[in-house]
Short mmCIF file of C-alpha atoms and ligand atoms in Angstrom, two decimals:
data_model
loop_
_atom_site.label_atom_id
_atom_site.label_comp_id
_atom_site.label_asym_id
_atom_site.label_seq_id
_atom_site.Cartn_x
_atom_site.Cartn_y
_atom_site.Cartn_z
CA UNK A 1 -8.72 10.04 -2.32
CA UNK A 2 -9.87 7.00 -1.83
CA UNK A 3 -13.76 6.43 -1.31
CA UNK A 4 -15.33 4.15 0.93
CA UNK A 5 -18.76 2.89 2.25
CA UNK A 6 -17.15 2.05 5.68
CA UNK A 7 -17.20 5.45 7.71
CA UNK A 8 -14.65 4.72 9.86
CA UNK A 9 -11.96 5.15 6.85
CA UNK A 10 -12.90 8.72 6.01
CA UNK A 11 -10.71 10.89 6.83
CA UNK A 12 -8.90 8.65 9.25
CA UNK A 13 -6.40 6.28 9.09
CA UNK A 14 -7.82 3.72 11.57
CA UNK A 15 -5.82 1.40 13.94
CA UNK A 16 -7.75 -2.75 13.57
CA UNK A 17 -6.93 -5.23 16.33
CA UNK A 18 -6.41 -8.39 14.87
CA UNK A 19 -8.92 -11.29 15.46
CA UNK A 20 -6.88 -13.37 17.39
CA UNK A 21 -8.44 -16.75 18.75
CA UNK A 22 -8.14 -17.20 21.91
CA UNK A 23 -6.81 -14.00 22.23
CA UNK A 24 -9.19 -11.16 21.21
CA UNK A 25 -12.30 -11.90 23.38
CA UNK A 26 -14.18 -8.98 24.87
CA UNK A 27 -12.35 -8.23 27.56
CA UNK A 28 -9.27 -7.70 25.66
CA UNK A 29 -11.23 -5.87 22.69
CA UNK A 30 -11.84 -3.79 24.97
CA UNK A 31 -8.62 -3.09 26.85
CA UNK A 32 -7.54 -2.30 23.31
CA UNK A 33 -10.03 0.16 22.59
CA UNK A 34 -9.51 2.06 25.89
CA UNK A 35 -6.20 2.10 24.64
CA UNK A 36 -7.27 3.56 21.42
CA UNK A 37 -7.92 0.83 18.93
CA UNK A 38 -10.66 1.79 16.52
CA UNK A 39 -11.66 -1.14 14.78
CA UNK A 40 -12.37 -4.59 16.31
CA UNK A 41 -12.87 -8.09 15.26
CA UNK A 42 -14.26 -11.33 16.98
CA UNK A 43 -12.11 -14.19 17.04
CA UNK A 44 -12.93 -16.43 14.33
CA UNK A 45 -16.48 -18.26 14.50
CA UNK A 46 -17.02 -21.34 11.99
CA UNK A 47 -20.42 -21.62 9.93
CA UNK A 48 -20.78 -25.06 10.85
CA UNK A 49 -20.58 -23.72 15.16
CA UNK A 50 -23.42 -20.61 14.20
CA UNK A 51 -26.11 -23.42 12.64
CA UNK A 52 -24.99 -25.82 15.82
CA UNK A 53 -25.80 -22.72 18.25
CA UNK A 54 -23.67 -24.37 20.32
CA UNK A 55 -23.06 -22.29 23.40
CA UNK A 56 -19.22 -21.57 22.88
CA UNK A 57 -20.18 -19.53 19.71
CA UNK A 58 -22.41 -17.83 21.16
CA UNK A 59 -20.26 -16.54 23.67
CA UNK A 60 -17.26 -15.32 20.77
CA UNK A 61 -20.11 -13.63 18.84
CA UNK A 62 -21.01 -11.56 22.31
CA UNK A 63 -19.97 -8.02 22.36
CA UNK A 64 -20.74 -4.80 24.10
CA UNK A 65 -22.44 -1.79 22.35
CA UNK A 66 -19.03 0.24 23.38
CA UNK A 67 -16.92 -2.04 20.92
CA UNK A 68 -18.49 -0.67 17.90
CA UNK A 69 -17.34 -0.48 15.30
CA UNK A 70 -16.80 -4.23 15.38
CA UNK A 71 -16.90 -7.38 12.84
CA UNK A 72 -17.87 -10.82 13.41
CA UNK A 73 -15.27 -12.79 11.43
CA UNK A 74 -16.41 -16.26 10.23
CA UNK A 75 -14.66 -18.82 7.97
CA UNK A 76 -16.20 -22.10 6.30
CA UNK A 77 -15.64 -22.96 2.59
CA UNK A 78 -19.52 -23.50 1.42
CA UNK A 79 -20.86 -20.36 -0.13
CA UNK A 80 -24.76 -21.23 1.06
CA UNK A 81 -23.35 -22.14 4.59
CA UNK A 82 -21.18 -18.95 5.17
CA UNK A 83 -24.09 -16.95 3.32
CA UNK A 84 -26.86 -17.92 6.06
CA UNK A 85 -24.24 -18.43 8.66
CA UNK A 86 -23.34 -14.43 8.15
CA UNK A 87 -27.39 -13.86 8.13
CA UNK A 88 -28.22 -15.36 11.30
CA UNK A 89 -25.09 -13.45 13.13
CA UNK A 90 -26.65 -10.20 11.61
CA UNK A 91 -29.96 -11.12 12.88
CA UNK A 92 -28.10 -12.44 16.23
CA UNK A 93 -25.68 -9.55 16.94
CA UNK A 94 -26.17 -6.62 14.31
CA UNK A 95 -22.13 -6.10 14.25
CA UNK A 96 -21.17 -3.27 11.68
CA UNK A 97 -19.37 -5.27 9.42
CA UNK A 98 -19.09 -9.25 8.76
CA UNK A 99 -14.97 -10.07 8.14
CA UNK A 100 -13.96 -13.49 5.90
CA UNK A 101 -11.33 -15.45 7.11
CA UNK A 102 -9.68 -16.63 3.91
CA UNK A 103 -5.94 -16.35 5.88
CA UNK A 104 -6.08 -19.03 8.79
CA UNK A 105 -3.48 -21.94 8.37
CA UNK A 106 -4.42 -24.13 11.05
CA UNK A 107 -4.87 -27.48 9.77
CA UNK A 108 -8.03 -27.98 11.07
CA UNK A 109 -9.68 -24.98 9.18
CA UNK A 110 -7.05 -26.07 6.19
CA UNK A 111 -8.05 -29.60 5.27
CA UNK A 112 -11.68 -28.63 5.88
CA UNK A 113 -11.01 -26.25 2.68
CA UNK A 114 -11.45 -23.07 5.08
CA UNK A 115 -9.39 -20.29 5.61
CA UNK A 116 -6.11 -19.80 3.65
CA UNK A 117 -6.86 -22.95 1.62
CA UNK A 118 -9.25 -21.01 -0.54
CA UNK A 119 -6.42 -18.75 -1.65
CA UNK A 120 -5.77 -22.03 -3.58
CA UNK A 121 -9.11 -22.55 -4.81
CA UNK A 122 -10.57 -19.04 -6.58
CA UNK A 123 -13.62 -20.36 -8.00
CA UNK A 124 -14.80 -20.80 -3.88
CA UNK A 125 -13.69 -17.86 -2.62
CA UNK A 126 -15.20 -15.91 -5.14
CA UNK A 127 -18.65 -17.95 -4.85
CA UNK A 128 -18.33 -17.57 -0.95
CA UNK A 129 -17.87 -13.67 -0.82
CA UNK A 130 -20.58 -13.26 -3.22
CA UNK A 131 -23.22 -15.42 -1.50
CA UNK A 132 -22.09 -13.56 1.69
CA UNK A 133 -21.98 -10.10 -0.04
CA UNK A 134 -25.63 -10.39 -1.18
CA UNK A 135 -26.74 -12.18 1.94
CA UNK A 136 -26.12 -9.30 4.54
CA UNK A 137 -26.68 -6.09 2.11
CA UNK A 138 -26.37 -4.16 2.94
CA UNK A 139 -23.97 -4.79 5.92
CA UNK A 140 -20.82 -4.29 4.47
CA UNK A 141 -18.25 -7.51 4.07
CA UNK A 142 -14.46 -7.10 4.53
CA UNK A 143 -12.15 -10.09 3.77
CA UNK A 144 -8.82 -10.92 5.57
CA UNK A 145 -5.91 -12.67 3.18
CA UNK A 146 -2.51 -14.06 3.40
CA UNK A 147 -0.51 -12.91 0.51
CA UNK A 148 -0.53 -16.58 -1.16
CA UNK A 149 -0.49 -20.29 -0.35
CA UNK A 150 3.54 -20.71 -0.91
CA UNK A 151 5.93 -18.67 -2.21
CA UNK A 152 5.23 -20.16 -5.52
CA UNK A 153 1.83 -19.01 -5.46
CA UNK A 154 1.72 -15.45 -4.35
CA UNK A 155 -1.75 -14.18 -5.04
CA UNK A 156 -2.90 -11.45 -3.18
CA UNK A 157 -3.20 -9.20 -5.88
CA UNK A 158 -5.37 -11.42 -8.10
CA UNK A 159 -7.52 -12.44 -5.12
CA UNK A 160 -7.58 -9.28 -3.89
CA UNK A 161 -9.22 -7.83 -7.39
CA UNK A 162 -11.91 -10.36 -7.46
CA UNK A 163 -12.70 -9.75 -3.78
CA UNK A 164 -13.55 -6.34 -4.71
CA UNK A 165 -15.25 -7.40 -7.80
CA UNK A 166 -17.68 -9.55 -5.50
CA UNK A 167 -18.07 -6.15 -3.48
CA UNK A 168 -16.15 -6.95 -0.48
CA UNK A 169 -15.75 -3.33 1.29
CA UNK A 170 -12.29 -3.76 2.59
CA UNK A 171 -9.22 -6.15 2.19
CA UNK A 172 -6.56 -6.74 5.21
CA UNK A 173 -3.15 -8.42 3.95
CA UNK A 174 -1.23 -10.20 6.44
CA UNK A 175 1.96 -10.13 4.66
CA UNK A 176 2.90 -14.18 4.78
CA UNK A 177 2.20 -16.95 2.91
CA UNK A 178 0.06 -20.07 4.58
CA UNK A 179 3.38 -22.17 4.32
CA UNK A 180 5.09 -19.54 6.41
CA UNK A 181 3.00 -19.65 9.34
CA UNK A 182 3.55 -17.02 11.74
CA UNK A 183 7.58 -17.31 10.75
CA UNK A 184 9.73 -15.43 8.70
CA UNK A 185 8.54 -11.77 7.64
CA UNK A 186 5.41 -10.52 7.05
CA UNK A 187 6.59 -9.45 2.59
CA UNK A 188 5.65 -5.55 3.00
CA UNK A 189 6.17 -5.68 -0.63
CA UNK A 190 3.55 -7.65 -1.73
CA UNK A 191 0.89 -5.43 0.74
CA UNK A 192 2.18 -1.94 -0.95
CA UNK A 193 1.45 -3.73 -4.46
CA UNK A 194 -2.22 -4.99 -3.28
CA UNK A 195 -3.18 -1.75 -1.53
CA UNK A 196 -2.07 -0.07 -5.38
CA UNK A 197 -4.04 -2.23 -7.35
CA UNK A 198 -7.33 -2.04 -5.61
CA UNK A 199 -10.10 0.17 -5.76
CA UNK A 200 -10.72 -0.66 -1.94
CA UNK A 201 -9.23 0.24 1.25
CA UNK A 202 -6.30 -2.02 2.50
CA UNK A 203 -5.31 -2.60 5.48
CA UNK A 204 -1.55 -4.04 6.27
CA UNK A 205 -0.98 -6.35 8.57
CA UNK A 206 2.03 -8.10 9.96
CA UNK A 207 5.21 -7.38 12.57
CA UNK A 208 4.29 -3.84 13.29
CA UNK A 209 5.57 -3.51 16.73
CA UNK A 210 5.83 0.07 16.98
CA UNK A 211 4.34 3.93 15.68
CA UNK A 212 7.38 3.90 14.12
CA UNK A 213 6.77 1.16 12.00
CA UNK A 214 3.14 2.15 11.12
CA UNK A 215 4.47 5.38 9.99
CA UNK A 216 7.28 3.58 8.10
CA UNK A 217 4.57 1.13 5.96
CA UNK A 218 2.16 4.38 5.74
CA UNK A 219 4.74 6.23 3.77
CA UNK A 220 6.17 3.34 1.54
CA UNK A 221 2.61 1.76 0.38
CA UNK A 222 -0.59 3.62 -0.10
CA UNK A 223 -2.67 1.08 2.97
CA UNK A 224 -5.36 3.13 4.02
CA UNK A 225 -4.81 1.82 7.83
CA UNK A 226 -2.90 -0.98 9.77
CA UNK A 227 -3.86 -3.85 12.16
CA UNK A 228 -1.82 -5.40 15.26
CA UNK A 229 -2.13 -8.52 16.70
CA UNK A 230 0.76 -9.93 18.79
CA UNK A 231 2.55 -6.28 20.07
CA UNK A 232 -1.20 -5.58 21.35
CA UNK A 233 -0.86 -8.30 23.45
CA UNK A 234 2.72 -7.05 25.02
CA UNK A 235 1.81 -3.54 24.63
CA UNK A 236 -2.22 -2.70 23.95
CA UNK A 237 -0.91 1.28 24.38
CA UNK A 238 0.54 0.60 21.19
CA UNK A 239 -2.33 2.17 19.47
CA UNK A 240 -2.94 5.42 21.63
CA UNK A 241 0.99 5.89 20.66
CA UNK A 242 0.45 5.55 17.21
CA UNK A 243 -2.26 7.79 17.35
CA UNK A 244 -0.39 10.53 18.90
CA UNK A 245 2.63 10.27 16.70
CA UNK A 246 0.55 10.00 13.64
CA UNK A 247 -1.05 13.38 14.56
CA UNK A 248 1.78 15.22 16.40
CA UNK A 249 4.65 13.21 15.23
CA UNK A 250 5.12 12.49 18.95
CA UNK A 251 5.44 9.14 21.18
CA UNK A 252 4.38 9.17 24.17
CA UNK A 253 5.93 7.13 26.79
CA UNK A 254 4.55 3.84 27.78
CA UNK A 255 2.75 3.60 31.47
CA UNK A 256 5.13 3.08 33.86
CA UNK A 257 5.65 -0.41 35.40
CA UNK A 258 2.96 0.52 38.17
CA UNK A 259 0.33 1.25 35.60
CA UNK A 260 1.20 -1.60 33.65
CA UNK A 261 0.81 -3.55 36.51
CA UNK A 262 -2.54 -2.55 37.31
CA UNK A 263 -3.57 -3.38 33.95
CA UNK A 264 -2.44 -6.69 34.14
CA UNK A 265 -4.13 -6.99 37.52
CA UNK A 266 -7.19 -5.88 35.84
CA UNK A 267 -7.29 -7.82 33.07
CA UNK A 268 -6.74 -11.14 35.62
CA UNK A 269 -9.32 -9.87 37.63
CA UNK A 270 -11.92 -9.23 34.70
CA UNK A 271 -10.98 -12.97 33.95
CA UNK A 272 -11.95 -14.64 36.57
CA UNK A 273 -15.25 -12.52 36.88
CA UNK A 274 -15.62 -14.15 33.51
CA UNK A 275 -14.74 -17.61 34.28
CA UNK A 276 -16.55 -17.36 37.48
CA UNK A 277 -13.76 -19.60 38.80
CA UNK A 278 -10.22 -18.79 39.80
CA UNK A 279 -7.99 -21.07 39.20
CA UNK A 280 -8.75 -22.31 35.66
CA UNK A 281 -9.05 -18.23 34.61
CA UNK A 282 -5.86 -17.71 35.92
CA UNK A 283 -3.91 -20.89 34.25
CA UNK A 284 -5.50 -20.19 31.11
CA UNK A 285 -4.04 -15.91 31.48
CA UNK A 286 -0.22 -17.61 31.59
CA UNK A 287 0.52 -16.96 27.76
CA UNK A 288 -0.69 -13.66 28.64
CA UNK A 289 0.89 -12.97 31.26
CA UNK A 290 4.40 -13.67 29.78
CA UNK A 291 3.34 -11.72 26.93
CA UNK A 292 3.05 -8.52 29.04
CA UNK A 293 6.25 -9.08 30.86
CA UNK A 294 7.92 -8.54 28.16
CA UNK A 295 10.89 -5.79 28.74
CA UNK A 296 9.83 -6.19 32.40
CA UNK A 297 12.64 -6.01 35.01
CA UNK A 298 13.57 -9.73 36.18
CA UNK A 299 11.67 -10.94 32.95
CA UNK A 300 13.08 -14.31 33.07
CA UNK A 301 12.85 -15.18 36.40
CA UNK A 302 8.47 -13.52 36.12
CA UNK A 303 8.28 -16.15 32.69
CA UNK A 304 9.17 -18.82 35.36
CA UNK A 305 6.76 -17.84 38.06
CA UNK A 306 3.25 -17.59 35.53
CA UNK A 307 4.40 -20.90 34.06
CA UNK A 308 3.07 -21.88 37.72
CA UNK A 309 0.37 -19.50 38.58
CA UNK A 310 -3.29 -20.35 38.98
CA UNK A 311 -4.30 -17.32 41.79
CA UNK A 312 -5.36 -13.73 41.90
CA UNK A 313 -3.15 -14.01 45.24
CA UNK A 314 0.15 -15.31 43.65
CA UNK A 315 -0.28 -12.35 41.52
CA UNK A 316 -0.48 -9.96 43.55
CA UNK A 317 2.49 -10.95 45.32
CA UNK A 318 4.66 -10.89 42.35
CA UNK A 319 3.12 -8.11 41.32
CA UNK A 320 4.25 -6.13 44.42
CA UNK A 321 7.37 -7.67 44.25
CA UNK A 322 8.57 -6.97 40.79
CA UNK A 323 7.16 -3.30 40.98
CA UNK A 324 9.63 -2.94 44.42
CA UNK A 325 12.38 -4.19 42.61
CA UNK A 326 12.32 -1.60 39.59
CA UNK A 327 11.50 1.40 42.00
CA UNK A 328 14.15 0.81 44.81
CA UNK A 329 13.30 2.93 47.62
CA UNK A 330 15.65 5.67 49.29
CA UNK A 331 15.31 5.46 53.11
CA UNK A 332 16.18 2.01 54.50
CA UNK A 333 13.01 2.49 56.56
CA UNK A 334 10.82 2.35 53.64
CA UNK A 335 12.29 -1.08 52.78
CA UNK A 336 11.29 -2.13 56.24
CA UNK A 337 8.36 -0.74 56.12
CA UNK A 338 7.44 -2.60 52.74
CA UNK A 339 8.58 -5.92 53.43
C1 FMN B 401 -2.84 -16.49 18.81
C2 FMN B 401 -3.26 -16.02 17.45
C3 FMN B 401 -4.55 -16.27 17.01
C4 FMN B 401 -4.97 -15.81 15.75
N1 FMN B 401 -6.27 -16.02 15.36
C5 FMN B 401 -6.71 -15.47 14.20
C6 FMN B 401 -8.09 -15.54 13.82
O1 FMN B 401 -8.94 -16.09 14.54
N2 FMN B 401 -8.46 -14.97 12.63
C7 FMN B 401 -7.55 -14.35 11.81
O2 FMN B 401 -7.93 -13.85 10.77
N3 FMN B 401 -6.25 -14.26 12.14
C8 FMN B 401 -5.82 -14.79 13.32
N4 FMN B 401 -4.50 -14.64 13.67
C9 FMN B 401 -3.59 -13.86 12.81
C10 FMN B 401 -3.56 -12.38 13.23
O3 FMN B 401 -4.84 -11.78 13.04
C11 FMN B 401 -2.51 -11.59 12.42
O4 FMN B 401 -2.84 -11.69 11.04
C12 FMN B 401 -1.10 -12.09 12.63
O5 FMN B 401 -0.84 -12.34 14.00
C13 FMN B 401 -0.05 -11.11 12.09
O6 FMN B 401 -0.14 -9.86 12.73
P1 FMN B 401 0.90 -9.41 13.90
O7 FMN B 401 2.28 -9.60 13.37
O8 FMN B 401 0.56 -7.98 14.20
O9 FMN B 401 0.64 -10.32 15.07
C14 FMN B 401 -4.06 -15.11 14.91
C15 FMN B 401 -2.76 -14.88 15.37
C16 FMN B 401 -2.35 -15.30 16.61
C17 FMN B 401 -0.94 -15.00 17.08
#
């Protein structure tokens, strides 16, 4: 079995929400752990934004004590800058683990020689892992890695060796290549030969969008747990599901459209409380909100409405109207009655 210093591996098979910028801030870190997601991760945070202390970073490196375990993930592509980048954030936040970002393949990060780009450059990623390593012992450091620049330059195995040479604690493989984006198929493959060539625990990543699936990559590599990013963000029961049918070999159903709804409601809500302003809170939960209507009755015609929604109002409306239409009621006097 394998052994590792992060406790949340032993004897478990945990569940990771993906960093996701934009995406993964508290509130919806934490939506996902009420949900059963066991390990979280900031959105990314650049080296260059923690010396700045610019206000924005702040607020991504803010978490609550009920997130834990959690990581702040950072990315930059100068060793002495990530190494006393990751040290102030330790001093900052204390978060139980600091993630590397050596997978983004945004341009910005890219030509900036950040994220994926050093899957390209080995020589930098090993310097920065080491200087980070040795700056936050002993805090362990995981590392997050596409499985190559191209697909004439799959890596992941090599990179993932040296990473655990420099004493990174735990690898996640998102099973594409920079030049794929977020297109094509996440190579399953190339994960099941990292996860058997490391001393480390893996953790695959990419298109799981079910238990069924976790199960499925479980059994054909030896990953020693999974993280989801986009299906969270459609479905953030996803994880209490796999939970149950990784222990009981049962799914449980999804909440009904009235719970969903209330979650959704929630989440908006929680928003604006955040924002401390409506209408911008509400524009900027649109890609969410057509994320969780996804499968919804109507779907289309809901995708049409959010493209135009900036209030709590609007959205309750549609809200009662979409939950109506999927529960029609018996007595023509409850229609009347609900109109
Ligand atoms: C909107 C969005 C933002 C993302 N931001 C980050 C990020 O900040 N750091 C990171 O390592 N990966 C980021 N990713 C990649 C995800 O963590 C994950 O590797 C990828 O979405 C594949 O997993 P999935 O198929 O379960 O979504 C992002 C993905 C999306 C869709």
């Amino acid at each position: 079995m394998m052994k590792s210093t992060l406790p949340w591996f032993s004897g478990r098979f945990p569940l990771y929400l993906a960093p996701m910028a934009g995406v993964s801030d508290k509130i919806f870190r934490q939506l996902c752990k009420e949900h059963g997601a066991d390990v979280l991760t900031t959105e990314f945070v650049s080296a260059e934004g923690i010396f700045r202390r610019n206000e924005r970073t702040r607020e991504y490196l803010d978490f609550d004590e009920i997130e834990r375990p959690i990581g702040v993930q950072l990315f930059g592509a100068d060793a002495a800058h990530m190494a006393e980048a990751a040290r102030q954030v330790v001093e900052w936040v204390q978060p139980d683990f600091i993630d590397l970002n050596f997978g983004c393949p945004v341009n910005k990060v890219v030509s900036r020689n950040g994220g994926s780009a050093l899957l390209k450059d080995c020589p930098t990623l090993t310097s920065v892992a080491a200087a980070v390593v040795r700056a936050v012992a002993p805090l362990p450091v995981t590392a997050k890695i596409r499985i190559g620049w191209d697909a004439d330059s799959i890596n992941a195995v090599r990179v993932a060796n040296i990473l655990a040479e420099q004493g990174i604690a735990a690898i996640t493989v998102h099973g594409r290549t920079r030049a794929q984006g977020y297109s094509g198929a996440a190579d399953w493959a190339v994960i099941g030969e990292v996860s058997a060539s490391v001393p480390i625990p893996v953790i695959g990543n990419g298109d799981i969008s079910s238990p069924e699936d976790v199960v499925k990559r479980r059994n054909e590599t030896q990953i020693t747990g999974v993280m989801i990013g986009r299906a969270a963000m459609s479905a953030p029961w996803i994880f209490q599901q796999t939970k149950s049918y990784l222990a009981k070999n049962e799914v449980p159903p999804p909440p009904d459209l009235a719970e969903r709804w209330s979650i959704i409601l929630r989440h908006c809500r929680l928003a604006v409380d955040d924002w401390g302003v409506e209408e911008p809170a509400i524009r900027s939960m649109r890609a969410r909100l057509m994320a969780y209507s996804k499968g919804f009755p109507g779907s289309k015609l809901l995708r049409e409405k959010f493209q135009h929604i900036s209030t709590l109002a609007e959205l309750n409306e549609i809200a009662a109207a979409n939950h109506l239409a999927d529960t029609p009621p018996t007595h023509v006097s409850e229609v009347a009655a609900n109109v």
